[in-house]
JSON list of C-alpha atoms in Angstrom, two decimals:
[
{"chain": "A", "resi": 144, "resn": "MET", "atom": "CA", "xyz": [10.80, 4.97, 15.15]},
{"chain": "A", "resi": 145, "resn": "THR", "atom": "CA", "xyz": [8.82, 6.12, 12.13]},
{"chain": "A", "resi": 146, "resn": "ARG", "atom": "CA", "xyz": [5.74, 4.08, 11.20]},
{"chain": "A", "resi": 147, "resn": "LEU", "atom": "CA", "xyz": [4.29, 5.07, 7.85]},
{"chain": "A", "resi": 148, "resn": "LEU", "atom": "CA", "xyz": [1.68, 3.82, 5.42]},
{"chain": "A", "resi": 149, "resn": "ILE", "atom": "CA", "xyz": [1.54, 4.65, 1.72]},
{"chain": "A", "resi": 150, "resn": "ILE", "atom": "CA", "xyz": [-1.79, 4.35, -0.04]},
{"chain": "A", "resi": 151, "resn": "GLY", "atom": "CA", "xyz": [-2.99, 5.12, -3.53]},
{"chain": "A", "resi": 152, "resn": "PRO", "atom": "CA", "xyz": [-4.81, 3.65, -6.49]},
{"chain": "A", "resi": 153, "resn": "PRO", "atom": "CA", "xyz": [-3.28, 0.89, -8.65]},
{"chain": "A", "resi": 154, "resn": "GLY", "atom": "CA", "xyz": [-0.62, 2.31, -10.95]},
{"chain": "A", "resi": 155, "resn": "SER", "atom": "CA", "xyz": [0.03, 5.33, -8.70]},
{"chain": "A", "resi": 156, "resn": "GLY", "atom": "CA", "xyz": [3.64, 4.29, -8.14]},
{"chain": "A", "resi": 157, "resn": "LYS", "atom": "CA", "xyz": [3.22, 3.14, -4.54]},
{"chain": "A", "resi": 158, "resn": "GLY", "atom": "CA", "xyz": [5.90, 0.46, -4.86]},
{"chain": "A", "resi": 159, "resn": "THR", "atom": "CA", "xyz": [8.48, 2.82, -6.35]},
{"chain": "A", "resi": 160, "resn": "GLN", "atom": "CA", "xyz": [7.71, 5.58, -3.87]},
{"chain": "A", "resi": 161, "resn": "ALA", "atom": "CA", "xyz": [7.64, 3.16, -0.94]},
{"chain": "A", "resi": 162, "resn": "GLU", "atom": "CA", "xyz": [11.21, 2.05, -1.72]},
{"chain": "A", "resi": 163, "resn": "HIS", "atom": "CA", "xyz": [12.50, 5.64, -1.93]},
{"chain": "A", "resi": 164, "resn": "LEU", "atom": "CA", "xyz": [10.62, 6.84, 1.15]},
{"chain": "A", "resi": 165, "resn": "ALA", "atom": "CA", "xyz": [11.60, 3.80, 3.22]},
{"chain": "A", "resi": 166, "resn": "ARG", "atom": "CA", "xyz": [15.26, 4.37, 2.30]},
{"chain": "A", "resi": 167, "resn": "HIS", "atom": "CA", "xyz": [15.00, 8.09, 3.17]},
{"chain": "A", "resi": 168, "resn": "PHE", "atom": "CA", "xyz": [13.36, 7.45, 6.55]},
{"chain": "A", "resi": 169, "resn": "GLY", "atom": "CA", "xyz": [15.61, 4.46, 7.32]},
{"chain": "A", "resi": 170, "resn": "VAL", "atom": "CA", "xyz": [12.83, 1.88, 7.70]},
{"chain": "A", "resi": 171, "resn": "PRO", "atom": "CA", "xyz": [11.99, -1.32, 5.82]},
{"chain": "A", "resi": 172, "resn": "ALA", "atom": "CA", "xyz": [9.26, -1.22, 3.16]},
{"chain": "A", "resi": 173, "resn": "VAL", "atom": "CA", "xyz": [6.64, -3.89, 3.81]},
{"chain": "A", "resi": 174, "resn": "SER", "atom": "CA", "xyz": [4.71, -4.58, 0.59]},
{"chain": "A", "resi": 175, "resn": "THR", "atom": "CA", "xyz": [1.79, -6.98, 0.63]},
{"chain": "A", "resi": 176, "resn": "GLY", "atom": "CA", "xyz": [1.98, -7.14, -3.18]},
{"chain": "A", "resi": 177, "resn": "ASP", "atom": "CA", "xyz": [5.58, -8.36, -3.01]},
{"chain": "A", "resi": 178, "resn": "ILE", "atom": "CA", "xyz": [4.70, -10.87, -0.30]},
{"chain": "A", "resi": 179, "resn": "PHE", "atom": "CA", "xyz": [1.73, -12.17, -2.32]},
{"chain": "A", "resi": 180, "resn": "ARG", "atom": "CA", "xyz": [3.74, -12.42, -5.56]},
{"chain": "A", "resi": 181, "resn": "SER", "atom": "CA", "xyz": [6.58, -14.19, -3.75]},
{"chain": "A", "resi": 182, "resn": "ASN", "atom": "CA", "xyz": [4.15, -16.73, -2.33]},
{"chain": "A", "resi": 183, "resn": "VAL", "atom": "CA", "xyz": [2.44, -17.20, -5.72]},
{"chain": "A", "resi": 184, "resn": "SER", "atom": "CA", "xyz": [5.74, -17.77, -7.54]},
{"chain": "A", "resi": 185, "resn": "ARG", "atom": "CA", "xyz": [6.87, -20.27, -4.87]},
{"chain": "A", "resi": 186, "resn": "ALA", "atom": "CA", "xyz": [3.43, -21.95, -5.01]},
{"chain": "A", "resi": 187, "resn": "THR", "atom": "CA", "xyz": [3.02, -21.86, -1.23]},
{"chain": "A", "resi": 188, "resn": "ASP", "atom": "CA", "xyz": [-0.38, -22.71, 0.26]},
{"chain": "A", "resi": 189, "resn": "LEU", "atom": "CA", "xyz": [-1.09, -19.01, 0.83]},
{"chain": "A", "resi": 190, "resn": "GLY", "atom": "CA", "xyz": [0.18, -18.17, -2.66]},
{"chain": "A", "resi": 191, "resn": "THR", "atom": "CA", "xyz": [-2.16, -20.70, -4.25]},
{"chain": "A", "resi": 192, "resn": "GLN", "atom": "CA", "xyz": [-5.10, -19.29, -2.31]},
{"chain": "A", "resi": 193, "resn": "ALA", "atom": "CA", "xyz": [-4.10, -15.68, -3.03]},
{"chain": "A", "resi": 194, "resn": "ALA", "atom": "CA", "xyz": [-3.57, -16.29, -6.77]},
{"chain": "A", "resi": 195, "resn": "ARG", "atom": "CA", "xyz": [-7.27, -17.06, -7.27]},
{"chain": "A", "resi": 196, "resn": "TYR", "atom": "CA", "xyz": [-8.12, -13.54, -6.10]},
{"chain": "A", "resi": 197, "resn": "LEU", "atom": "CA", "xyz": [-5.17, -11.67, -7.59]},
{"chain": "A", "resi": 198, "resn": "ASP", "atom": "CA", "xyz": [-5.66, -13.07, -11.10]},
{"chain": "A", "resi": 199, "resn": "GLY", "atom": "CA", "xyz": [-9.24, -11.80, -11.11]},
{"chain": "A", "resi": 200, "resn": "GLY", "atom": "CA", "xyz": [-8.29, -8.36, -9.83]},
{"chain": "A", "resi": 201, "resn": "ASP", "atom": "CA", "xyz": [-9.96, -8.97, -6.48]},
{"chain": "A", "resi": 202, "resn": "PHE", "atom": "CA", "xyz": [-8.55, -8.17, -3.05]},
{"chain": "A", "resi": 203, "resn": "VAL", "atom": "CA", "xyz": [-7.14, -11.13, -1.15]},
{"chain": "A", "resi": 204, "resn": "PRO", "atom": "CA", "xyz": [-9.63, -11.74, 1.73]},
{"chain": "A", "resi": 205, "resn": "ASP", "atom": "CA", "xyz": [-8.94, -9.95, 4.99]},
{"chain": "A", "resi": 206, "resn": "HIS", "atom": "CA", "xyz": [-8.23, -13.10, 7.02]},
{"chain": "A", "resi": 207, "resn": "LEU", "atom": "CA", "xyz": [-5.43, -14.20, 4.66]},
{"chain": "A", "resi": 208, "resn": "THR", "atom": "CA", "xyz": [-3.97, -10.71, 4.34]},
{"chain": "A", "resi": 209, "resn": "ASN", "atom": "CA", "xyz": [-4.16, -9.99, 8.08]},
{"chain": "A", "resi": 210, "resn": "ALA", "atom": "CA", "xyz": [-2.35, -13.22, 8.98]},
{"chain": "A", "resi": 211, "resn": "LEU", "atom": "CA", "xyz": [0.40, -12.54, 6.48]},
{"chain": "A", "resi": 212, "resn": "VAL", "atom": "CA", "xyz": [0.97, -8.93, 7.56]},
{"chain": "A", "resi": 213, "resn": "LYS", "atom": "CA", "xyz": [0.83, -9.81, 11.26]},
{"chain": "A", "resi": 214, "resn": "ASP", "atom": "CA", "xyz": [3.62, -12.35, 10.78]},
{"chain": "A", "resi": 215, "resn": "ARG", "atom": "CA", "xyz": [5.70, -9.80, 8.88]},
{"chain": "A", "resi": 216, "resn": "LEU", "atom": "CA", "xyz": [5.21, -7.04, 11.47]},
{"chain": "A", "resi": 217, "resn": "LEU", "atom": "CA", "xyz": [6.52, -9.36, 14.18]},
{"chain": "A", "resi": 218, "resn": "ASP", "atom": "CA", "xyz": [9.88, -9.68, 12.39]},
{"chain": "A", "resi": 219, "resn": "SER", "atom": "CA", "xyz": [12.82, -8.02, 14.16]},
{"chain": "A", "resi": 220, "resn": "ASP", "atom": "CA", "xyz": [13.70, -5.65, 11.30]},
{"chain": "A", "resi": 221, "resn": "VAL", "atom": "CA", "xyz": [10.42, -3.71, 11.61]},
{"chain": "A", "resi": 222, "resn": "GLN", "atom": "CA", "xyz": [10.49, -3.15, 15.36]},
{"chain": "A", "resi": 223, "resn": "SER", "atom": "CA", "xyz": [12.04, 0.30, 14.98]},
{"chain": "A", "resi": 224, "resn": "GLY", "atom": "CA", "xyz": [9.69, 1.41, 12.20]},
{"chain": "A", "resi": 225, "resn": "PHE", "atom": "CA", "xyz": [8.31, 0.49, 8.79]},
{"chain": "A", "resi": 226, "resn": "LEU", "atom": "CA", "xyz": [6.55, 1.75, 5.71]},
{"chain": "A", "resi": 227, "resn": "LEU", "atom": "CA", "xyz": [3.48, -0.31, 4.81]},
{"chain": "A", "resi": 228, "resn": "ASP", "atom": "CA", "xyz": [2.58, -0.53, 1.12]},
{"chain": "A", "resi": 229, "resn": "GLY", "atom": "CA", "xyz": [-0.73, -2.13, 0.16]},
{"chain": "A", "resi": 230, "resn": "TYR", "atom": "CA", "xyz": [-2.14, -2.65, 3.65]},
{"chain": "A", "resi": 231, "resn": "PRO", "atom": "CA", "xyz": [-4.64, -1.90, 5.04]},
{"chain": "A", "resi": 232, "resn": "ARG", "atom": "CA", "xyz": [-6.98, -1.83, 2.02]},
{"chain": "A", "resi": 233, "resn": "THR", "atom": "CA", "xyz": [-10.32, -2.30, 3.79]},
{"chain": "A", "resi": 234, "resn": "ALA", "atom": "CA", "xyz": [-11.93, -0.92, 6.94]},
{"chain": "A", "resi": 235, "resn": "PRO", "atom": "CA", "xyz": [-11.67, -4.29, 8.79]},
{"chain": "A", "resi": 236, "resn": "GLN", "atom": "CA", "xyz": [-7.92, -4.36, 7.99]},
{"chain": "A", "resi": 237, "resn": "VAL", "atom": "CA", "xyz": [-7.58, -0.90, 9.58]},
{"chain": "A", "resi": 238, "resn": "VAL", "atom": "CA", "xyz": [-9.09, -2.32, 12.80]},
{"chain": "A", "resi": 239, "resn": "GLU", "atom": "CA", "xyz": [-6.72, -5.32, 12.66]},
{"chain": "A", "resi": 240, "resn": "LEU", "atom": "CA", "xyz": [-3.67, -3.07, 12.17]},
{"chain": "A", "resi": 241, "resn": "ASP", "atom": "CA", "xyz": [-4.82, -0.73, 14.96]},
{"chain": "A", "resi": 242, "resn": "ASN", "atom": "CA", "xyz": [-5.16, -3.68, 17.34]},
{"chain": "A", "resi": 243, "resn": "LEU", "atom": "CA", "xyz": [-1.80, -5.15, 16.36]},
{"chain": "A", "resi": 244, "resn": "LEU", "atom": "CA", "xyz": [0.02, -1.84, 16.87]},
{"chain": "A", "resi": 245, "resn": "ALA", "atom": "CA", "xyz": [-1.91, -0.94, 20.04]},
{"chain": "A", "resi": 246, "resn": "SER", "atom": "CA", "xyz": [-0.98, -4.30, 21.60]},
{"chain": "A", "resi": 247, "resn": "ARG", "atom": "CA", "xyz": [2.63, -3.08, 21.42]},
{"chain": "A", "resi": 248, "resn": "GLY", "atom": "CA", "xyz": [1.83, 0.51, 22.47]},
{"chain": "A", "resi": 249, "resn": "LEU", "atom": "CA", "xyz": [2.33, 1.81, 18.91]},
{"chain": "A", "resi": 250, "resn": "ALA", "atom": "CA", "xyz": [0.39, 3.74, 16.26]},
{"chain": "A", "resi": 251, "resn": "LEU", "atom": "CA", "xyz": [0.95, 5.00, 12.71]},
{"chain": "A", "resi": 252, "resn": "ASP", "atom": "CA", "xyz": [2.74, 8.35, 12.47]},
{"chain": "A", "resi": 253, "resn": "ALA", "atom": "CA", "xyz": [1.51, 9.36, 9.00]},
{"chain": "A", "resi": 254, "resn": "VAL", "atom": "CA", "xyz": [-0.40, 8.01, 6.00]},
{"chain": "A", "resi": 255, "resn": "ILE", "atom": "CA", "xyz": [0.82, 9.17, 2.58]},
{"chain": "A", "resi": 256, "resn": "GLU", "atom": "CA", "xyz": [-1.92, 9.24, -0.05]},
{"chain": "A", "resi": 257, "resn": "LEU", "atom": "CA", "xyz": [-0.74, 9.33, -3.67]},
{"chain": "A", "resi": 258, "resn": "ARG", "atom": "CA", "xyz": [-3.31, 10.93, -5.97]},
{"chain": "A", "resi": 259, "resn": "ALA", "atom": "CA", "xyz": [-3.40, 10.74, -9.79]},
{"chain": "A", "resi": 260, "resn": "PRO", "atom": "CA", "xyz": [-6.09, 10.81, -12.51]},
{"chain": "A", "resi": 261, "resn": "ASP", "atom": "CA", "xyz": [-7.54, 7.44, -13.60]},
{"chain": "A", "resi": 262, "resn": "ALA", "atom": "CA", "xyz": [-6.46, 7.93, -17.24]},
{"chain": "A", "resi": 263, "resn": "GLU", "atom": "CA", "xyz": [-2.82, 8.44, -16.20]},
{"chain": "A", "resi": 264, "resn": "LEU", "atom": "CA", "xyz": [-2.99, 5.38, -13.94]},
{"chain": "A", "resi": 265, "resn": "GLU", "atom": "CA", "xyz": [-4.27, 3.17, -16.78]},
{"chain": "A", "resi": 266, "resn": "GLN", "atom": "CA", "xyz": [-1.52, 4.43, -19.09]},
{"chain": "A", "resi": 267, "resn": "ARG", "atom": "CA", "xyz": [1.11, 3.56, -16.46]},
{"chain": "A", "resi": 268, "resn": "MET", "atom": "CA", "xyz": [-0.39, 0.09, -15.99]},
{"chain": "A", "resi": 269, "resn": "ARG", "atom": "CA", "xyz": [-0.19, -0.63, -19.73]},
{"chain": "A", "resi": 270, "resn": "ARG", "atom": "CA", "xyz": [3.46, 0.46, -19.77]},
{"chain": "A", "resi": 271, "resn": "ARG", "atom": "CA", "xyz": [4.26, -1.67, -16.70]},
{"chain": "A", "resi": 272, "resn": "ALA", "atom": "CA", "xyz": [2.59, -4.72, -18.29]},
{"chain": "A", "resi": 273, "resn": "GLU", "atom": "CA", "xyz": [4.77, -4.33, -21.39]},
{"chain": "A", "resi": 274, "resn": "GLU", "atom": "CA", "xyz": [7.99, -3.78, -19.42]},
{"chain": "A", "resi": 275, "resn": "GLN", "atom": "CA", "xyz": [7.52, -6.37, -16.67]},
{"chain": "A", "resi": 276, "resn": "GLY", "atom": "CA", "xyz": [5.23, -8.90, -18.35]},
{"chain": "A", "resi": 277, "resn": "ARG", "atom": "CA", "xyz": [3.06, -9.17, -15.24]},
{"chain": "A", "resi": 278, "resn": "THR", "atom": "CA", "xyz": [0.09, -11.46, -15.87]},
{"chain": "A", "resi": 279, "resn": "ASP", "atom": "CA", "xyz": [-2.08, -9.51, -13.41]},
{"chain": "A", "resi": 280, "resn": "ASP", "atom": "CA", "xyz": [-1.67, -6.30, -15.47]},
{"chain": "A", "resi": 281, "resn": "THR", "atom": "CA", "xyz": [-4.55, -6.45, -17.93]},
{"chain": "A", "resi": 282, "resn": "VAL", "atom": "CA", "xyz": [-7.01, -3.63, -18.64]},
{"chain": "A", "resi": 283, "resn": "ASP", "atom": "CA", "xyz": [-9.94, -5.59, -17.16]},
{"chain": "A", "resi": 284, "resn": "VAL", "atom": "CA", "xyz": [-8.03, -6.54, -14.00]},
{"chain": "A", "resi": 285, "resn": "PHE", "atom": "CA", "xyz": [-6.73, -2.98, -13.66]},
{"chain": "A", "resi": 286, "resn": "ARG", "atom": "CA", "xyz": [-10.22, -1.47, -13.98]},
{"chain": "A", "resi": 287, "resn": "ARG", "atom": "CA", "xyz": [-11.57, -3.94, -11.43]},
{"chain": "A", "resi": 288, "resn": "ARG", "atom": "CA", "xyz": [-8.79, -2.98, -8.99]},
{"chain": "A", "resi": 289, "resn": "LEU", "atom": "CA", "xyz": [-9.40, 0.71, -9.59]},
{"chain": "A", "resi": 290, "resn": "ASP", "atom": "CA", "xyz": [-13.11, 0.21, -8.93]},
{"chain": "A", "resi": 291, "resn": "LEU", "atom": "CA", "xyz": [-12.30, -1.67, -5.70]},
{"chain": "A", "resi": 292, "resn": "TYR", "atom": "CA", "xyz": [-9.93, 1.10, -4.70]},
{"chain": "A", "resi": 293, "resn": "HIS", "atom": "CA", "xyz": [-12.58, 3.78, -5.19]},
{"chain": "A", "resi": 294, "resn": "THR", "atom": "CA", "xyz": [-15.22, 1.82, -3.26]},
{"chain": "A", "resi": 295, "resn": "GLU", "atom": "CA", "xyz": [-13.37, -0.05, -0.49]},
{"chain": "A", "resi": 296, "resn": "THR", "atom": "CA", "xyz": [-10.02, 1.64, 0.00]},
{"chain": "A", "resi": 297, "resn": "HIS", "atom": "CA", "xyz": [-11.62, 5.08, -0.06]},
{"chain": "A", "resi": 298, "resn": "GLU", "atom": "CA", "xyz": [-13.04, 4.14, 3.37]},
{"chain": "A", "resi": 299, "resn": "VAL", "atom": "CA", "xyz": [-9.50, 3.60, 4.63]},
{"chain": "A", "resi": 300, "resn": "VAL", "atom": "CA", "xyz": [-8.44, 7.03, 3.36]},
{"chain": "A", "resi": 301, "resn": "SER", "atom": "CA", "xyz": [-11.46, 8.57, 5.12]},
{"chain": "A", "resi": 302, "resn": "VAL", "atom": "CA", "xyz": [-10.56, 6.90, 8.44]},
{"chain": "A", "resi": 303, "resn": "TYR", "atom": "CA", "xyz": [-7.01, 8.26, 8.40]},
{"chain": "A", "resi": 304, "resn": "ALA", "atom": "CA", "xyz": [-8.16, 11.70, 7.21]},
{"chain": "A", "resi": 305, "resn": "GLY", "atom": "CA", "xyz": [-10.55, 11.74, 10.18]},
{"chain": "A", "resi": 306, "resn": "ARG", "atom": "CA", "xyz": [-7.63, 10.99, 12.51]},
{"chain": "A", "resi": 307, "resn": "GLY", "atom": "CA", "xyz": [-5.67, 13.90, 11.06]},
{"chain": "A", "resi": 308, "resn": "ILE", "atom": "CA", "xyz": [-2.71, 11.79, 9.90]},
{"chain": "A", "resi": 309, "resn": "LEU", "atom": "CA", "xyz": [-3.36, 11.79, 6.12]},
{"chain": "A", "resi": 310, "resn": "VAL", "atom": "CA", "xyz": [-0.67, 13.47, 4.01]},
{"chain": "A", "resi": 311, "resn": "PRO", "atom": "CA", "xyz": [-1.93, 13.92, 0.41]},
{"chain": "A", "resi": 312, "resn": "VAL", "atom": "CA", "xyz": [0.72, 13.97, -2.35]},
{"chain": "A", "resi": 313, "resn": "ASP", "atom": "CA", "xyz": [0.24, 14.70, -6.06]},
{"chain": "A", "resi": 314, "resn": "GLY", "atom": "CA", "xyz": [1.27, 11.42, -7.71]},
{"chain": "A", "resi": 315, "resn": "SER", "atom": "CA", "xyz": [1.28, 12.79, -11.29]},
{"chain": "A", "resi": 316, "resn": "GLY", "atom": "CA", "xyz": [4.42, 13.39, -13.29]},
{"chain": "A", "resi": 317, "resn": "ASP", "atom": "CA", "xyz": [8.05, 12.41, -12.85]},
{"chain": "A", "resi": 318, "resn": "PRO", "atom": "CA", "xyz": [8.71, 9.78, -10.13]},
{"chain": "A", "resi": 319, "resn": "ALA", "atom": "CA", "xyz": [11.74, 11.67, -8.77]},
{"chain": "A", "resi": 320, "resn": "ASP", "atom": "CA", "xyz": [9.65, 14.84, -8.37]},
{"chain": "A", "resi": 321, "resn": "ILE", "atom": "CA", "xyz": [6.91, 12.85, -6.63]},
{"chain": "A", "resi": 322, "resn": "THR", "atom": "CA", "xyz": [9.49, 11.39, -4.22]},
{"chain": "A", "resi": 323, "resn": "ALA", "atom": "CA", "xyz": [10.80, 14.86, -3.38]},
{"chain": "A", "resi": 324, "resn": "LEU", "atom": "CA", "xyz": [7.26, 16.16, -2.82]},
{"chain": "A", "resi": 325, "resn": "ALA", "atom": "CA", "xyz": [6.37, 13.18, -0.62]},
{"chain": "A", "resi": 326, "resn": "ILE", "atom": "CA", "xyz": [9.50, 13.45, 1.52]},
{"chain": "A", "resi": 327, "resn": "ALA", "atom": "CA", "xyz": [8.98, 17.19, 2.03]},
{"chain": "A", "resi": 328, "resn": "ALA", "atom": "CA", "xyz": [5.28, 16.70, 2.88]},
{"chain": "A", "resi": 329, "resn": "VAL", "atom": "CA", "xyz": [5.95, 13.89, 5.38]},
{"chain": "A", "resi": 330, "resn": "GLU", "atom": "CA", "xyz": [8.87, 15.68, 7.06]},
{"chain": "A", "resi": 331, "resn": "LYS", "atom": "CA", "xyz": [6.77, 18.83, 7.43]},
{"chain": "A", "resi": 332, "resn": "PHE", "atom": "CA", "xyz": [3.87, 16.79, 8.83]},
{"chain": "A", "resi": 333, "resn": "LEU", "atom": "CA", "xyz": [6.07, 14.90, 11.33]},
{"chain": "A", "resi": 334, "resn": "ALA", "atom": "CA", "xyz": [7.69, 18.16, 12.48]},
{"chain": "A", "resi": 335, "resn": "THR", "atom": "CA", "xyz": [4.33, 19.81, 13.17]},
{"chain": "A", "resi": 336, "resn": "PRO", "atom": "CA", "xyz": [3.21, 19.41, 16.80]},
{"chain": "A", "resi": 337, "resn": "ARG", "atom": "CA", "xyz": [-0.20, 17.79, 17.23]},
{"chain": "A", "resi": 338, "resn": "ALA", "atom": "CA", "xyz": [-2.63, 18.46, 20.03]}
]
């Protein structure tokens, strides 16, 4: 019954780490980015609405994101735990997630924060754009997302730090090393009794 959240700036490797951590802890990874991209590629109503924001490097508005995540967290495969990737990104989304979990008598167990220097993040984004050909990976879009992360998502990090459930992890270097560090940090955190 492990409920985790992974958070970090764009290009920090959240998606890669979420997959490895979810596998290790035996829970499904729930990625808003994947859900958005799936809806965009299938040209669903939500995807069409979301694409306008994603292509400009903006966050998809809270009401669209909240509805999407709420539906996903009601699926049967996440009832025994999950690892959220990309949500919540704003303070109002934290409130929405709190309410959703509280309505079922649940709460997050830990929030993993990946940290890496901006210059390294931009370098990773450029490499990812070349390898995957993602249209939303341009320098301007990346810098806009990074700016949004530092202004809006920083609030989210502060909320979870204040609750004492933030687990910072150095997100620089080799992905396998980062995974090992993150697993060790989360296991140590979960094993430590809290008052």
